[in-house]
Amino acid sequence: MLNADTETVREEIRNMEGNKTILKYMTLINWEKAGEEKVDAMIEVRITPQRDTGYDTVAERIYRFPEVRSVRLMSGTYDLAVFVEGKTMKQVANFVSTKLATIEGVVSTTSHFVLKTYKQDGVIIDDEEEDRRLVISP
Amino acid sequence: MNNSWNDKLSPVVKAIPPSGIRKFFDLVTETKGVISLGVGEPDFVTPWHIREASIYALEKGYTMYTSNSGLLELREEISKDLSGSYGVNYDPRSEILVTVGVSEALDLAMRAIVCSGDEVLIPEPSFVSYAPIVSLAGGTPVPLPTTMENEFRLTPEQVEKAITPKTKALLLSYPSNPTGAVMDRKGLLALAEIAKSHDLIVVSDEIYDKLTYVGEHTCMSSLPGMRDRTVLLNGFSKAYAMTGWRVAYAASNPDFIGAMTKIHQYSIMCAPITAQMAAIEALKSGRPAMKRMVQEFSRRRHLVMQSFKEMGLPCFEPKGAFYAFPKTSVTGLSSEEFAEQLLQEEKVAVVPGSAFGNAGEGFIRVSYAYSSDDLSEAFRRMTRFVRRRGVFPRKVIGPSGIDFVQKEGICQNL
């Protein structure tokens, strides 16, 4: 496919891992199919920027929490999009009210619970198309 | 009053045998739990953005006829594609005709050029429609048998030998359905020289051009002096997984295209507009999706070749399309016996090679347009079947390393 031998490709992957171009290898799991109950939420967070560091200090305090899957600084009506994962809705709500909202510099939070995931990381969940072809054709 | 309406039928139609594929299809549909390797179309659904373009066209109310020749925008895109891919230029206004599948384009080409009694040379094994379409146009199909030993390629000698004063055209299809054979540039140049020296028309069905895995596809029209004596046929079915859309095209000089358009406008009128809109999208931005599909077919091709080697069936390595054409005569069975018994005993459907002409006898067509899981299971079953017929692979060391030697003594390199 790349018109290169296996060793060349392996070496290139090693280099990209070394210089952190490749950060991590992930398995994307359809949790519903796996029978795992879990809750995802996206929290809009408005914060007061800090002198010298802007949004970075508060963002760092947030992304250090293990419950937080990702944090992104956004343009628009709020500042950070924080993706949180928990076992139950109560657990996520508890995290937001006791840990996230109480950080100094956090002005407000708005929580959106994920009801269903249709596509993630470029992969369509449940993307199975039926084979409608005839059994024999020319 | 005659009791049999059969007597009223055209003798030409009556003389045409029913398709070997159709016959086998009926048998397969009666059997339950079959894994089929008999389908001549991609297992991918048309890429979403192409489907979406068609849905959008419907939403916008594109539900009317197009010009007989097809949407000008589509013909312009086809012209650009041919020019970009093969450096051969066609005027979209007079030299390209959009048709309902390559099947229609082929029918039009034959009806436009063949007069009663004209002979058309066809390499065999060949696509099931070729010979009947020549007959329906009033011509005489002349099969030119090709062999596995010669990688199912036509030789200039056999073409020269078959030419008579009645020979009008040569009908080529490379990459080939059912063998997966391709003709390289040198081989096609030799055929082109013969076509020029005997003033033959070449009808070149290049529907599998994008599905060429070894080397580059050579377009017949791009060879010196061949543009105007070639009727180039191509479409979207195979490369863009658009078989059911029935949209294709013919490109040639204005005389041929004009004549084909005449028949087309009186019989078909035009290809469906939504399919033409989808085809525009396919040409404009379908290449990455097409390349991904081609890569997947290529990957499976290796799996299929490996499987035949392991089960002991000699098989020419296909260089294009998505079929393998293994030699099953080593089991002592005819093509039909092999396919029928395999279906009955192991519930695997393949197409008997005899459906593609006499030269296909002793072979079967196996499509690898299936998932790896289906292919693996089908080959497990087929291996059991072949072993029961006393065919076993045997490995020996030969001059070039490990060679594979068939029980009956037919050699095939590993």
Coordinates of C-alpha atoms in Angstrom, one line a residue:
Chain A
M1 CA 0.0 0.0 0.0
L2 CA 2.8 2.4 0.9
N3 CA 5.3 0.9 -1.5
A4 CA 7.8 0.5 1.3
D5 CA 9.2 -2.6 3.0
T6 CA 8.0 -3.7 6.5
E7 CA 11.2 -2.5 8.3
T8 CA 11.0 1.0 6.8
V9 CA 7.4 1.3 7.9
R10 CA 8.2 0.0 11.4
E11 CA 11.1 2.4 11.7
E12 CA 8.9 5.3 10.7
I13 CA 6.3 4.4 13.3
R14 CA 9.0 4.2 15.9
N15 CA 10.2 7.7 15.0
M16 CA 6.6 9.1 15.1
E17 CA 6.1 7.5 18.6
G18 CA 9.4 9.0 19.7
N19 CA 8.6 12.5 18.6
K20 CA 5.0 12.2 19.9
T21 CA 3.4 12.6 16.5
I22 CA 1.6 9.4 17.4
L23 CA 0.4 9.9 21.0
K24 CA -1.6 6.8 21.7
Y25 CA -3.3 3.7 20.1
M26 CA -6.9 3.4 20.9
T27 CA -9.6 0.8 20.7
L28 CA -13.0 2.3 19.9
I29 CA -15.6 0.2 21.7
N30 CA -19.4 0.2 21.1
W31 CA -20.2 0.1 24.9
E32 CA -23.8 -0.5 24.3
K33 CA -22.9 -3.7 22.5
A34 CA -20.4 -4.7 25.1
G35 CA -23.1 -4.4 27.7
E36 CA -21.3 -1.8 29.7
E37 CA -23.4 0.9 31.4
K38 CA -21.7 4.2 31.4
V39 CA -22.6 7.8 31.2
D40 CA -20.9 10.5 29.1
A41 CA -21.5 14.2 29.4
M42 CA -20.3 17.3 27.8
I43 CA -19.9 20.3 30.2
E44 CA -19.8 23.8 28.9
V45 CA -17.6 25.7 31.3
R46 CA -17.2 29.5 31.5
I47 CA -14.1 30.7 33.3
T48 CA -12.3 33.8 34.2
P49 CA -9.0 34.0 32.5
Q50 CA -6.0 34.4 34.8
R51 CA -3.2 36.9 34.5
D52 CA -0.2 35.7 32.5
T53 CA -1.7 32.2 31.8
G54 CA -5.1 33.0 30.4
Y55 CA -7.3 29.9 30.4
D56 CA -4.4 27.5 30.7
T57 CA -4.2 27.2 34.5
V58 CA -7.9 26.5 35.1
A59 CA -7.9 24.2 32.1
E60 CA -5.0 22.2 33.6
R61 CA -6.8 21.9 36.9
I62 CA -9.7 20.5 35.1
Y63 CA -8.0 18.1 32.7
R64 CA -6.0 16.5 35.6
F65 CA -9.2 14.9 37.0
P66 CA -9.4 11.2 35.9
E67 CA -13.1 11.6 35.2
V68 CA -12.3 14.1 32.4
R69 CA -11.8 12.5 29.0
S70 CA -11.0 15.6 27.1
V71 CA -10.9 19.4 27.4
R72 CA -11.0 21.9 24.5
L73 CA -10.9 25.7 24.5
M74 CA -13.7 26.9 22.3
S75 CA -14.7 30.1 20.6
G76 CA -18.3 31.3 21.2
T77 CA -20.5 31.6 24.2
Y78 CA -18.5 29.4 26.6
D79 CA -14.8 28.8 27.1
L80 CA -14.1 25.1 27.7
A81 CA -15.8 22.0 26.4
V82 CA -15.2 19.3 29.0
F83 CA -16.1 15.7 28.3
V84 CA -16.7 13.7 31.4
E85 CA -17.3 10.0 31.8
G86 CA -18.9 8.2 34.8
K87 CA -20.7 5.1 35.7
T88 CA -24.0 6.8 36.6
M89 CA -25.6 10.1 36.0
K90 CA -25.4 10.8 39.7
Q91 CA -21.7 10.2 39.7
V92 CA -21.2 12.7 36.8
A93 CA -23.5 15.3 38.5
N94 CA -21.6 14.9 41.7
F95 CA -18.3 15.5 40.0
V96 CA -19.5 18.6 38.3
S97 CA -21.1 20.1 41.4
T98 CA -18.4 19.2 43.9
K99 CA -15.2 19.3 41.9
L100 CA -15.6 21.2 38.6
A101 CA -17.9 24.0 39.6
T102 CA -16.0 24.8 42.8
I103 CA -12.6 25.4 41.1
E104 CA -11.6 29.0 41.5
G105 CA -12.0 30.8 38.2
V106 CA -14.9 28.7 37.0
V107 CA -17.9 31.0 36.6
S108 CA -20.6 28.6 35.4
T109 CA -21.2 25.1 34.0
T110 CA -23.9 23.7 31.8
S111 CA -24.1 19.9 31.6
H112 CA -25.3 18.0 28.6
F113 CA -25.6 14.3 29.0
V114 CA -24.9 12.1 25.9
L115 CA -28.1 10.2 25.0
K116 CA -26.7 8.3 22.0
T117 CA -23.4 8.2 20.0
Y118 CA -23.8 7.9 16.3
K119 CA -20.3 8.5 15.2
Q120 CA -17.0 8.9 17.1
D121 CA -13.5 9.6 16.0
G122 CA -14.5 9.2 12.4
V123 CA -16.1 5.8 13.0
I124 CA -19.9 5.3 12.5
I125 CA -21.3 3.2 15.4
D126 CA -23.5 0.3 14.1
D127 CA -22.5 0.9 10.5
E128 CA -23.6 -2.4 9.2
E129 CA -25.0 -2.4 5.7
E130 CA -27.0 -5.5 4.6
D131 CA -25.7 -7.4 1.6
R132 CA -28.6 -7.1 -0.8
R133 CA -26.9 -8.7 -3.8
L134 CA -28.3 -11.7 -5.6
V135 CA -26.5 -14.9 -5.0
I136 CA -25.2 -15.2 -8.5
S137 CA -24.7 -12.4 -11.0
P138 CA -22.8 -11.8 -14.2
Chain B
M1 CA -54.5 -21.1 -34.9
N2 CA -51.1 -22.1 -33.8
N3 CA -51.0 -23.6 -30.2
S4 CA -47.4 -22.7 -29.6
W5 CA -46.5 -19.0 -29.3
N6 CA -42.9 -20.2 -29.5
D7 CA -43.3 -20.5 -33.2
K8 CA -43.9 -16.8 -33.4
L9 CA -40.6 -15.9 -31.8
S10 CA -37.7 -14.6 -33.8
P11 CA -35.4 -17.4 -34.9
V12 CA -32.4 -15.3 -33.8
V13 CA -33.6 -15.1 -30.3
K14 CA -34.6 -18.7 -30.2
A15 CA -31.1 -19.7 -31.3
I16 CA -29.5 -18.0 -28.4
P17 CA -28.9 -20.4 -25.5
P18 CA -30.0 -19.2 -22.0
S19 CA -27.3 -17.8 -19.9
G20 CA -25.3 -20.4 -18.0
I21 CA -25.3 -18.0 -15.0
R22 CA -29.1 -17.8 -15.0
K23 CA -29.4 -21.5 -15.0
F24 CA -27.0 -21.9 -12.1
F25 CA -28.7 -19.0 -10.3
D26 CA -32.0 -20.9 -10.2
L27 CA -30.2 -23.9 -8.6
V28 CA -28.4 -21.8 -6.0
T29 CA -31.6 -19.9 -4.9
E30 CA -33.3 -23.3 -4.2
T31 CA -30.5 -24.2 -1.7
K32 CA -30.5 -22.9 1.8
G33 CA -27.6 -21.6 3.9
V34 CA -25.3 -21.0 0.9
I35 CA -22.1 -19.0 1.0
S36 CA -22.0 -17.4 -2.5
L37 CA -18.8 -16.6 -4.3
G38 CA -20.8 -16.1 -7.4
V39 CA -21.5 -12.4 -7.5
G40 CA -20.0 -10.1 -10.2
E41 CA -20.3 -6.9 -8.3
P42 CA -18.5 -5.1 -5.4
D43 CA -19.7 -6.0 -1.9
F44 CA -19.4 -2.3 -1.0
V45 CA -22.5 -0.1 -1.1
T46 CA -22.0 3.0 -3.3
P47 CA -20.0 5.6 -1.2
W48 CA -22.3 7.8 0.8
H49 CA -21.4 11.1 -0.8
I50 CA -22.4 9.7 -4.2
R51 CA -25.7 8.4 -2.9
E52 CA -26.2 11.8 -1.2
A53 CA -25.7 13.6 -4.5
S54 CA -28.5 11.6 -6.0
I55 CA -30.8 12.2 -3.0
Y56 CA -30.1 15.9 -3.2
A57 CA -30.9 15.8 -7.0
L58 CA -34.3 14.2 -6.2
E59 CA -35.0 16.7 -3.4
K60 CA -34.3 19.5 -5.9
G61 CA -36.8 18.0 -8.3
Y62 CA -34.4 16.6 -10.9
T63 CA -36.9 14.0 -12.2
M64 CA -37.0 14.8 -15.9
Y65 CA -35.4 13.4 -19.1
T66 CA -31.9 14.5 -19.9
S67 CA -30.6 15.0 -23.5
N68 CA -30.3 11.7 -25.3
S69 CA -26.5 11.9 -25.0
G70 CA -26.7 12.4 -21.3
L71 CA -26.1 15.5 -19.0
L72 CA -23.5 17.7 -20.6
E73 CA -21.8 18.2 -17.2
L74 CA -21.4 14.4 -16.9
R75 CA -20.0 14.1 -20.4
E76 CA -17.6 16.9 -19.6
E77 CA -16.4 15.1 -16.5
I78 CA -16.0 11.9 -18.4
S79 CA -14.0 13.7 -21.0
K80 CA -11.8 15.2 -18.3
D81 CA -11.4 11.8 -16.6
L82 CA -10.3 10.0 -19.9
S83 CA -8.0 12.8 -20.7
G84 CA -6.4 12.8 -17.3
S85 CA -6.1 9.1 -17.0
Y86 CA -5.1 8.1 -20.5
G87 CA -4.3 11.3 -22.4
V88 CA -7.0 10.6 -24.9
N89 CA -9.3 13.5 -25.7
Y90 CA -13.0 13.3 -26.6
D91 CA -15.3 16.1 -27.4
P92 CA -18.1 15.9 -24.8
R93 CA -20.6 17.2 -27.3
S94 CA -20.2 14.8 -30.1
E95 CA -17.9 11.9 -29.0
I96 CA -19.4 10.7 -25.7
L97 CA -22.7 9.0 -25.1
V98 CA -24.1 8.2 -21.6
T99 CA -25.8 4.8 -21.6
V100 CA -27.7 2.5 -19.2
G101 CA -24.8 0.4 -18.2
V102 CA -22.0 -0.9 -20.3
S103 CA -24.4 -3.6 -21.4
E104 CA -26.5 -1.1 -23.3
A105 CA -23.4 0.6 -24.7
L106 CA -22.2 -2.7 -26.0
D107 CA -25.5 -3.5 -27.6
L108 CA -25.6 -0.1 -29.2
A109 CA -22.0 -0.5 -30.5
M110 CA -22.8 -3.9 -32.0
R111 CA -26.1 -2.7 -33.6
A112 CA -24.4 0.4 -35.0
I113 CA -21.5 -1.4 -36.6
V114 CA -22.4 -5.0 -37.3
C115 CA -24.2 -5.9 -40.6
S116 CA -25.8 -9.2 -41.3
G117 CA -23.1 -11.9 -41.5
D118 CA -20.2 -9.8 -40.1
E119 CA -17.9 -11.6 -37.8
V120 CA -16.8 -10.3 -34.4
L121 CA -13.8 -11.8 -32.8
I122 CA -14.2 -12.4 -29.0
P123 CA -11.5 -13.8 -26.7
E124 CA -12.9 -16.6 -24.6
P125 CA -13.6 -17.2 -21.7
S126 CA -15.7 -14.0 -22.0
F127 CA -18.4 -12.1 -20.3
V128 CA -21.7 -13.9 -20.8
S129 CA -23.4 -11.2 -22.9
Y130 CA -20.7 -10.7 -25.6
A131 CA -21.6 -13.5 -28.0
P132 CA -25.4 -13.2 -27.7
I133 CA -25.2 -9.5 -28.2
V134 CA -23.3 -10.0 -31.5
S135 CA -25.8 -12.5 -32.6
L136 CA -28.8 -10.2 -31.7
A137 CA -27.1 -7.5 -33.9
G138 CA -27.1 -10.0 -36.8
G139 CA -23.4 -10.8 -36.6
T140 CA -21.5 -13.9 -36.0
P141 CA -19.5 -14.2 -32.8
V142 CA -16.1 -15.9 -33.4
P143 CA -14.6 -17.2 -30.2
L144 CA -10.9 -17.0 -29.8
P145 CA -10.0 -19.5 -27.0
T146 CA -7.3 -18.3 -24.6
T147 CA -5.5 -20.5 -22.1
M148 CA -4.3 -20.4 -18.5
E149 CA -0.8 -21.2 -19.7
N150 CA -0.8 -18.0 -21.7
E151 CA -2.5 -16.0 -18.9
F152 CA -5.7 -15.8 -20.8
R153 CA -4.3 -13.3 -23.2
L154 CA -4.9 -13.0 -26.9
T155 CA -2.0 -13.6 -29.1
P156 CA -1.5 -11.6 -32.4
E157 CA -1.1 -15.0 -34.2
Q158 CA -4.5 -16.3 -33.2
V159 CA -6.2 -13.1 -34.2
E160 CA -4.5 -13.0 -37.5
K161 CA -5.5 -16.6 -38.1
A162 CA -9.1 -16.0 -37.3
I163 CA -9.5 -13.0 -39.6
T164 CA -11.7 -13.6 -42.7
P165 CA -13.1 -11.1 -45.3
K166 CA -16.2 -10.9 -43.0
T167 CA -14.3 -9.9 -39.9
K168 CA -15.6 -6.5 -38.8
A169 CA -14.6 -6.0 -35.2
L170 CA -12.6 -7.3 -32.3
L171 CA -14.4 -7.2 -28.9
L172 CA -11.9 -6.9 -26.0
S173 CA -12.4 -6.8 -22.3
Y174 CA -9.3 -6.4 -20.2
P175 CA -9.1 -6.7 -17.2
S176 CA -11.3 -9.7 -17.9
N177 CA -14.5 -11.1 -16.4
P178 CA -14.2 -14.0 -15.6
T179 CA -10.4 -14.6 -15.6
G180 CA -9.0 -11.4 -14.1
A181 CA -6.5 -11.4 -17.0
V182 CA -5.0 -8.1 -18.3
M183 CA -3.3 -7.3 -21.6
D184 CA -0.1 -5.2 -21.2
R185 CA 0.7 -2.3 -23.5
K186 CA 3.0 -4.4 -25.7
G187 CA 0.3 -7.0 -26.2
L188 CA -2.4 -4.4 -27.0
L189 CA 0.0 -2.6 -29.4
A190 CA 0.4 -5.8 -31.4
L191 CA -3.4 -6.2 -31.6
A192 CA -3.8 -2.6 -32.6
E193 CA -1.4 -3.1 -35.5
I194 CA -3.5 -6.0 -36.7
A195 CA -6.7 -3.9 -36.3
K196 CA -5.2 -1.2 -38.4
S197 CA -3.8 -3.4 -41.1
H198 CA -7.1 -5.3 -41.5
D199 CA -9.3 -2.2 -41.0
L200 CA -11.0 -3.6 -37.9
I201 CA -13.0 -1.8 -35.3
V202 CA -12.1 -2.5 -31.7
V203 CA -14.9 -2.4 -29.2
S204 CA -13.0 -2.2 -25.9
D205 CA -15.0 -2.8 -22.7
E206 CA -12.8 -1.3 -20.0
I207 CA -15.3 -1.4 -17.1
Y208 CA -12.6 -3.0 -14.8
D209 CA -9.8 -0.5 -15.8
K210 CA -9.6 1.0 -12.3
L211 CA -9.4 -2.5 -10.8
T212 CA -5.9 -3.3 -12.2
Y213 CA -3.5 -4.5 -9.5
V214 CA -0.4 -5.3 -11.4
G215 CA 1.1 -2.6 -13.7
E216 CA -1.0 0.1 -15.2
H217 CA -4.1 -0.3 -17.3
T218 CA -3.6 0.6 -21.0
C219 CA -6.5 2.2 -22.7
M220 CA -7.0 0.9 -26.2
S221 CA -8.0 4.3 -27.6
S222 CA -4.8 5.9 -26.3
L223 CA -2.6 3.7 -28.6
P224 CA -1.3 5.4 -31.9
G225 CA -3.9 5.5 -34.6
M226 CA -6.6 3.7 -32.5
R227 CA -8.7 6.5 -31.1
D228 CA -11.1 6.7 -34.0
R229 CA -11.3 3.0 -34.7
T230 CA -12.0 2.1 -31.1
V231 CA -15.4 2.3 -29.3
L232 CA -14.3 2.7 -25.7
L233 CA -16.9 1.5 -23.2
N234 CA -16.7 2.2 -19.5
G235 CA -18.9 2.9 -16.6
F236 CA -19.3 3.4 -12.9
S237 CA -20.6 0.0 -11.8
K238 CA -17.4 -1.8 -10.7
A239 CA -14.9 0.9 -9.6
Y240 CA -17.5 3.1 -7.7
A241 CA -19.7 0.2 -6.5
M242 CA -22.6 1.5 -8.6
T243 CA -23.9 -1.6 -10.3
G244 CA -27.6 -0.9 -9.7
W245 CA -27.4 2.6 -10.9
R246 CA -27.0 1.5 -14.5
V247 CA -24.9 4.3 -15.7
A248 CA -22.0 4.0 -18.2
Y249 CA -20.7 5.6 -21.4
A250 CA -19.3 5.1 -24.8
A251 CA -16.6 7.3 -26.3
S252 CA -15.5 7.2 -29.9
N253 CA -15.4 9.2 -33.1
P254 CA -18.6 11.3 -33.9
D255 CA -19.7 8.8 -36.6
F256 CA -19.9 5.8 -34.3
I257 CA -21.2 7.8 -31.4
G258 CA -23.8 9.5 -33.7
A259 CA -25.0 6.1 -34.9
M260 CA -25.2 4.7 -31.4
T261 CA -27.1 7.8 -30.2
K262 CA -29.7 7.3 -32.9
I263 CA -30.5 3.7 -31.6
H264 CA -30.3 4.9 -28.1
Q265 CA -32.7 7.8 -28.6
Y266 CA -35.3 5.5 -30.2
S267 CA -35.0 2.6 -27.7
I268 CA -33.9 4.0 -24.3
M269 CA -34.2 7.8 -24.7
C270 CA -31.7 8.5 -21.9
A271 CA -30.1 7.2 -18.7
P272 CA -31.9 8.1 -15.5
I273 CA -31.1 11.6 -14.4
T274 CA -30.5 10.8 -10.7
A275 CA -28.0 8.1 -11.7
Q276 CA -26.3 10.6 -14.0
M277 CA -26.1 13.1 -11.1
A278 CA -24.5 10.5 -8.9
A279 CA -22.0 9.7 -11.6
I280 CA -21.0 13.3 -11.8
E281 CA -20.3 13.2 -8.1
A282 CA -18.4 9.9 -8.5
L283 CA -16.1 11.5 -11.0
K284 CA -15.6 14.7 -9.1
S285 CA -14.8 13.3 -5.7
G286 CA -15.2 9.6 -5.7
R287 CA -11.5 8.7 -6.3
P288 CA -10.4 8.3 -2.6
A289 CA -13.3 6.0 -1.9
M290 CA -12.7 4.0 -5.1
K291 CA -9.0 3.7 -4.2
R292 CA -9.9 2.3 -0.7
M293 CA -12.1 -0.3 -2.3
V294 CA -9.5 -1.3 -4.9
Q295 CA -6.9 -1.7 -2.1
E296 CA -9.3 -4.0 -0.3
F297 CA -9.9 -6.1 -3.4
S298 CA -6.1 -6.4 -3.9
R299 CA -5.6 -7.6 -0.3
R300 CA -8.3 -10.3 -0.8
R301 CA -6.7 -11.3 -4.1
H302 CA -3.7 -12.5 -2.2
L303 CA -5.8 -14.4 0.3
V304 CA -7.7 -16.1 -2.5
M305 CA -4.5 -17.1 -4.4
Q306 CA -3.0 -18.5 -1.2
S307 CA -6.1 -20.5 -0.6
F308 CA -6.1 -22.1 -4.0
K309 CA -2.4 -23.0 -3.6
E310 CA -3.1 -24.6 -0.3
M311 CA -6.1 -26.6 -1.6
G312 CA -4.2 -27.7 -4.7
L313 CA -6.2 -26.1 -7.5
P314 CA -3.9 -24.5 -10.1
C315 CA -4.9 -20.9 -10.6
F316 CA -3.6 -18.2 -12.8
E317 CA -2.9 -15.1 -10.7
P318 CA -5.5 -12.5 -11.7
K319 CA -4.1 -9.1 -12.4
G320 CA -7.4 -7.2 -12.4
A321 CA -11.1 -7.3 -11.8
F322 CA -12.2 -9.3 -8.7
Y323 CA -12.4 -12.8 -9.9
A324 CA -10.2 -15.9 -9.7
F325 CA -10.5 -18.6 -12.3
P326 CA -9.0 -21.8 -10.9
K327 CA -8.6 -25.0 -13.0
T328 CA -11.0 -27.5 -11.5
S329 CA -10.6 -30.2 -14.2
V330 CA -7.8 -31.7 -12.0
T331 CA -10.6 -33.1 -9.9
G332 CA -11.9 -35.1 -12.8
L333 CA -15.2 -33.1 -12.8
S334 CA -16.6 -30.9 -15.5
S335 CA -17.2 -27.2 -14.6
E336 CA -20.9 -27.8 -14.0
E337 CA -20.4 -31.0 -12.1
F338 CA -17.8 -29.3 -9.9
A339 CA -20.1 -26.3 -9.2
E340 CA -23.2 -28.4 -8.6
Q341 CA -21.5 -30.9 -6.3
L342 CA -19.8 -28.1 -4.4
L343 CA -23.1 -26.5 -3.9
Q344 CA -24.8 -29.7 -2.8
E345 CA -22.1 -31.0 -0.5
E346 CA -20.6 -27.9 1.0
K347 CA -23.1 -25.2 0.2
V348 CA -20.7 -22.9 -1.6
A349 CA -21.8 -21.2 -4.8
V350 CA -19.4 -20.5 -7.6
V351 CA -20.1 -20.1 -11.3
P352 CA -19.1 -22.9 -13.7
G353 CA -16.5 -21.7 -16.2
S354 CA -18.5 -23.1 -19.1
A355 CA -21.0 -20.2 -18.6
F356 CA -18.3 -18.1 -20.2
G357 CA -17.9 -20.1 -23.3
N358 CA -16.2 -23.4 -24.3
A359 CA -12.8 -22.1 -23.3
G360 CA -14.0 -21.8 -19.7
E361 CA -14.8 -25.5 -19.4
G362 CA -12.7 -27.1 -16.7
F363 CA -12.6 -23.9 -14.6
I364 CA -14.9 -22.1 -12.2
R365 CA -15.3 -18.4 -11.5
V366 CA -14.8 -17.4 -7.9
S367 CA -15.6 -13.8 -7.0
Y368 CA -13.6 -12.3 -4.1
A369 CA -16.0 -9.4 -3.6
Y370 CA -16.8 -10.8 -0.2
S371 CA -15.7 -10.2 3.3
S372 CA -12.6 -12.0 4.5
D373 CA -14.7 -14.1 6.9
D374 CA -17.0 -15.3 4.1
L375 CA -14.0 -16.1 1.9
S376 CA -12.2 -18.0 4.7
E377 CA -15.2 -20.1 5.5
A378 CA -16.0 -20.7 1.8
F379 CA -12.4 -21.8 1.2
R380 CA -12.4 -24.1 4.2
R381 CA -15.4 -25.9 2.7
M382 CA -14.0 -25.9 -0.8
T383 CA -10.7 -27.4 0.5
R384 CA -12.7 -30.3 2.1
F385 CA -14.5 -30.8 -1.2
V386 CA -11.4 -30.8 -3.3
R387 CA -9.5 -33.1 -0.9
R388 CA -12.4 -35.6 -1.2
R389 CA -11.7 -35.7 -4.9
G390 CA -8.1 -36.8 -4.3
V391 CA -6.4 -33.5 -5.0
F392 CA -3.7 -32.6 -2.5
P393 CA -1.0 -29.9 -2.6
R394 CA 2.6 -31.0 -2.4
K395 CA 5.6 -28.8 -1.8
V396 CA 9.0 -29.5 -3.4
I397 CA 12.1 -27.4 -3.6
G398 CA 12.7 -26.2 -7.2
P399 CA 15.3 -24.0 -8.8
S400 CA 13.6 -20.8 -7.7
G401 CA 13.0 -21.8 -4.1
I402 CA 9.8 -23.5 -3.1
D403 CA 7.6 -24.6 -5.9
F404 CA 4.1 -25.9 -5.7
V405 CA 3.5 -29.1 -7.7
Q406 CA 0.0 -30.4 -8.4
K407 CA -0.7 -34.1 -8.0
E408 CA -1.4 -34.4 -11.7
G409 CA 1.9 -32.8 -12.5
I410 CA 0.7 -29.2 -13.3
C411 CA 3.2 -26.8 -11.9
Q412 CA 2.4 -23.5 -10.3
N413 CA 4.9 -21.3 -8.7
L414 CA 4.4 -20.4 -5.0

